[in-house]
Amino acid sequence: MSHGESTVKRRSLPVAAAFAATTALLLTACGGGDDAPKANDKIAGADQGSTGSASPSASASDNADRPDITLPGDVKDEFEGWKTGDATKDAVLADAGRAQTATNYAVIKGNPDEPALAFYRQGDALVGGAQWVKSFVDAGITYTGTVRYFRPSVTLYGRTSAGVTFCTDESKAFNKDVKTKKVDRTPVTKNSYVYYNTHLKKAGNGVWQTTQLVSERGSGKCTS
């Protein structure tokens, strides 16, 4: 199951539509379309962490008191091509990544109210993310393994708004039963790849917070 709301049935939306997604659409993308996570579902990772993840480094240009998100040794987020050379776009990408790892961290901690989640997500994305984490808690599932984030693209809309799309490779990430610690090593298919379409807004402390998120599992944008 995807770390960031991608296991359930998705609606394929163009970029513009995704940025205008309503709460209902985001809840569908966050688990509203199916029942709670099953043990044989696949999960991936979300925002960026510190120890145990190859995450984007914090921007030195902001004064934000960022939370310390430390993933366990058996979990890793890898960001491929997460630099553009443009300072603003790189700051947007870094926080978009951290929003993903923060969600993974909340799943691992089993806490839908994890402060790091609200630090990097707001609005519909926060509501959907918290409900998604809760679905894992209710199912007694966490995850283990590596999630690769690749093919990022950033579009700036003025000084405080941006859109980010990217792909994730969940082929090396697997669900793990919280009680038994049993890992469900599912086979790799096109559904191991997820396309994300997100919108971010810059907060007063300089952090780019994800406010909307839609994803499509098995998208040709990530498998071709």
C-alpha positions as CSV (number, residue, x, y, z in Angstrom):
1,M,0.0,0.0,0.0
2,S,1.3,3.4,-0.7
3,H,2.7,5.6,2.0
4,G,1.0,8.6,0.6
5,E,-2.5,7.6,-0.4
6,S,-1.9,5.6,-3.6
7,T,-3.1,2.1,-2.9
8,V,-6.7,2.6,-3.4
9,K,-8.5,3.0,-6.7
10,R,-7.5,6.4,-8.2
11,R,-9.0,8.8,-10.6
12,S,-6.6,9.9,-13.3
13,L,-6.6,13.7,-13.3
14,P,-4.7,16.2,-15.5
15,V,-2.4,18.6,-13.6
16,A,-4.7,21.5,-13.6
17,A,-7.6,19.5,-12.3
18,A,-5.5,17.9,-9.6
19,F,-4.5,21.3,-8.3
20,A,-8.1,22.1,-8.0
21,A,-9.0,18.8,-6.4
22,T,-11.8,19.0,-3.8
23,T,-11.7,17.3,-0.4
24,A,-13.8,14.5,-1.7
25,L,-11.3,13.7,-4.4
26,L,-8.4,13.9,-1.9
27,L,-10.2,11.6,0.5
28,T,-10.6,9.1,-2.3
29,A,-6.9,9.4,-3.0
30,C,-6.2,8.8,0.7
31,G,-8.2,5.7,1.2
32,G,-11.8,6.8,0.8
33,G,-12.4,4.6,-2.2
34,D,-11.6,1.2,-0.6
35,D,-11.8,-0.4,2.8
36,A,-8.9,-0.2,5.3
37,P,-5.5,-1.4,4.2
38,K,-5.1,-5.1,3.8
39,A,-2.0,-7.1,4.7
40,N,-1.4,-7.9,1.1
41,D,-1.5,-4.2,0.0
42,K,1.7,-2.4,-0.9
43,I,2.9,0.7,1.0
44,A,5.4,3.3,0.0
45,G,7.1,6.3,1.7
46,A,6.2,10.0,2.3
47,D,8.1,13.3,3.5
48,Q,11.8,13.4,4.2
49,G,13.4,12.2,7.2
50,S,16.8,12.3,8.8
51,T,18.5,9.0,9.9
52,G,17.7,6.1,7.7
53,S,16.6,8.2,4.6
54,A,18.4,9.8,1.8
55,S,16.2,12.9,2.0
56,P,16.6,16.5,0.7
57,S,18.5,18.8,3.1
58,A,16.7,21.6,4.8
59,S,16.8,25.0,3.2
60,A,19.3,27.3,4.9
61,S,17.3,30.3,3.8
62,D,14.3,29.8,6.2
63,N,14.0,30.2,9.9
64,A,11.6,27.2,10.4
65,D,12.0,25.0,13.5
66,R,11.8,21.8,11.5
67,P,10.8,18.5,13.3
68,D,13.3,15.8,13.5
69,I,11.9,12.9,11.4
70,T,14.1,9.8,12.0
71,L,13.1,6.7,10.1
72,P,14.1,3.3,11.4
73,G,17.0,1.5,10.0
74,D,14.8,-0.8,7.9
75,V,13.1,2.1,6.1
76,K,14.6,4.4,3.6
77,D,13.4,7.2,1.2
78,E,15.6,7.8,-1.8
79,F,15.3,11.0,-3.9
80,E,16.6,10.8,-7.4
81,G,17.1,14.0,-9.4
82,W,15.7,16.1,-6.6
83,K,17.8,19.1,-7.6
84,T,17.2,21.6,-10.4
85,G,19.9,24.2,-9.7
86,D,17.2,26.9,-9.1
87,A,17.1,27.8,-5.4
88,T,13.3,28.4,-5.2
89,K,12.4,25.2,-7.1
90,D,14.8,23.2,-5.0
91,A,13.3,24.5,-1.8
92,V,9.8,23.5,-3.1
93,L,11.0,20.1,-4.0
94,A,12.7,19.5,-0.7
95,D,9.6,20.3,1.3
96,A,7.4,18.3,-1.1
97,G,9.7,15.3,-0.3
98,R,9.6,16.0,3.4
99,A,5.8,15.9,3.2
100,Q,6.1,12.4,1.9
101,T,8.5,11.2,4.5
102,A,6.5,12.8,7.2
103,T,3.5,10.7,6.2
104,N,5.7,7.5,6.2
105,Y,7.0,8.5,9.6
106,A,3.4,8.9,10.9
107,V,2.5,5.5,9.6
108,I,5.6,3.9,11.3
109,K,4.8,5.7,14.6
110,G,1.2,4.7,14.3
111,N,0.1,8.2,15.0
112,P,-2.4,10.1,12.7
113,D,-1.8,13.2,14.8
114,E,2.0,13.1,14.4
115,P,3.1,16.8,14.5
116,A,5.5,16.4,11.5
117,L,2.5,15.6,9.4
118,A,0.8,18.9,10.1
119,F,4.2,20.7,9.7
120,Y,4.5,19.7,6.1
121,R,0.8,19.3,5.2
122,Q,-2.2,21.6,5.5
123,G,-5.7,21.8,4.2
124,D,-7.1,18.8,2.3
125,A,-3.7,17.1,2.2
126,L,-3.5,17.1,6.0
127,V,-7.0,15.8,6.5
128,G,-6.5,13.1,3.9
129,G,-3.1,12.2,5.1
130,A,-4.2,11.8,8.7
131,Q,-7.1,9.6,7.7
132,W,-4.8,7.5,5.6
133,V,-2.4,7.0,8.5
134,K,-5.4,6.0,10.7
135,S,-6.4,3.3,8.2
136,F,-3.0,1.7,8.7
137,V,-3.3,1.9,12.4
138,D,-6.8,0.3,12.3
139,A,-5.5,-2.5,10.1
140,G,-2.5,-3.1,12.4
141,I,0.0,-2.6,9.5
142,T,3.2,-0.7,9.1
143,Y,5.9,-1.1,6.4
144,T,9.5,-1.8,5.7
145,G,11.9,-1.3,2.8
146,T,12.9,1.5,0.4
147,V,10.8,3.9,-1.7
148,R,12.4,5.7,-4.6
149,Y,11.2,9.1,-5.6
150,F,12.0,10.1,-9.2
151,R,11.1,12.3,-12.3
152,P,10.2,15.4,-10.2
153,S,8.8,18.5,-12.0
154,V,8.2,21.9,-10.4
155,T,6.0,24.7,-11.7
156,L,6.0,28.1,-9.8
157,Y,2.8,30.1,-9.6
158,G,4.1,33.4,-8.2
159,R,6.1,33.6,-5.0
160,T,4.0,31.5,-2.6
161,S,2.3,28.8,-4.7
162,A,3.7,25.9,-6.7
163,G,2.8,22.6,-8.3
164,V,5.0,19.5,-8.0
165,T,4.6,16.2,-9.8
166,F,6.8,13.1,-9.3
167,C,6.8,9.3,-9.4
168,T,7.5,6.7,-6.7
169,D,8.9,3.2,-7.1
170,E,7.5,1.0,-4.3
171,S,8.9,-2.2,-5.6
172,K,11.2,-2.5,-2.6
173,A,8.7,-1.5,0.0
174,F,6.4,-4.0,1.8
175,N,3.7,-4.1,4.4
176,K,4.6,-5.5,7.8
177,D,2.2,-6.7,10.4
178,V,2.7,-4.7,13.6
179,K,2.2,-7.6,16.0
180,T,3.7,-10.5,14.2
181,K,6.4,-8.5,12.3
182,K,5.6,-10.7,9.3
183,V,6.5,-9.0,6.0
184,D,4.3,-9.4,2.9
185,R,6.7,-9.5,0.0
186,T,4.4,-8.9,-3.0
187,P,5.6,-9.3,-6.6
188,V,6.6,-6.2,-8.7
189,T,4.0,-5.0,-11.2
190,K,3.2,-1.7,-12.9
191,N,1.1,-1.0,-9.8
192,S,4.4,-0.7,-7.8
193,Y,4.8,2.7,-9.4
194,V,2.7,5.7,-8.5
195,Y,2.4,9.2,-10.1
196,Y,1.8,12.1,-7.7
197,N,0.3,15.5,-8.5
198,T,0.5,18.0,-5.7
199,H,0.0,21.7,-4.9
200,L,2.1,23.6,-2.3
201,K,1.8,27.0,-0.6
202,K,4.6,28.8,1.2
203,A,3.9,29.4,4.9
204,G,5.1,32.5,6.9
205,N,8.0,30.5,8.3
206,G,9.3,29.7,4.8
207,V,8.1,26.1,4.6
208,W,6.4,24.9,1.4
209,Q,3.4,23.0,2.7
210,T,1.5,20.4,0.6
211,T,-2.1,21.5,0.5
212,Q,-3.5,19.2,-2.2
213,L,-2.5,15.7,-3.4
214,V,-3.8,13.3,-6.0
215,S,-2.1,10.1,-7.1
216,E,-2.4,7.5,-9.8
217,R,-1.1,3.9,-9.3
218,G,0.3,2.2,-12.4
219,S,0.5,5.4,-14.4
220,G,2.4,5.2,-17.7
221,K,4.1,8.5,-16.7
222,C,6.2,6.4,-14.3
223,T,6.6,3.1,-16.1
224,S,7.4,4.2,-19.6
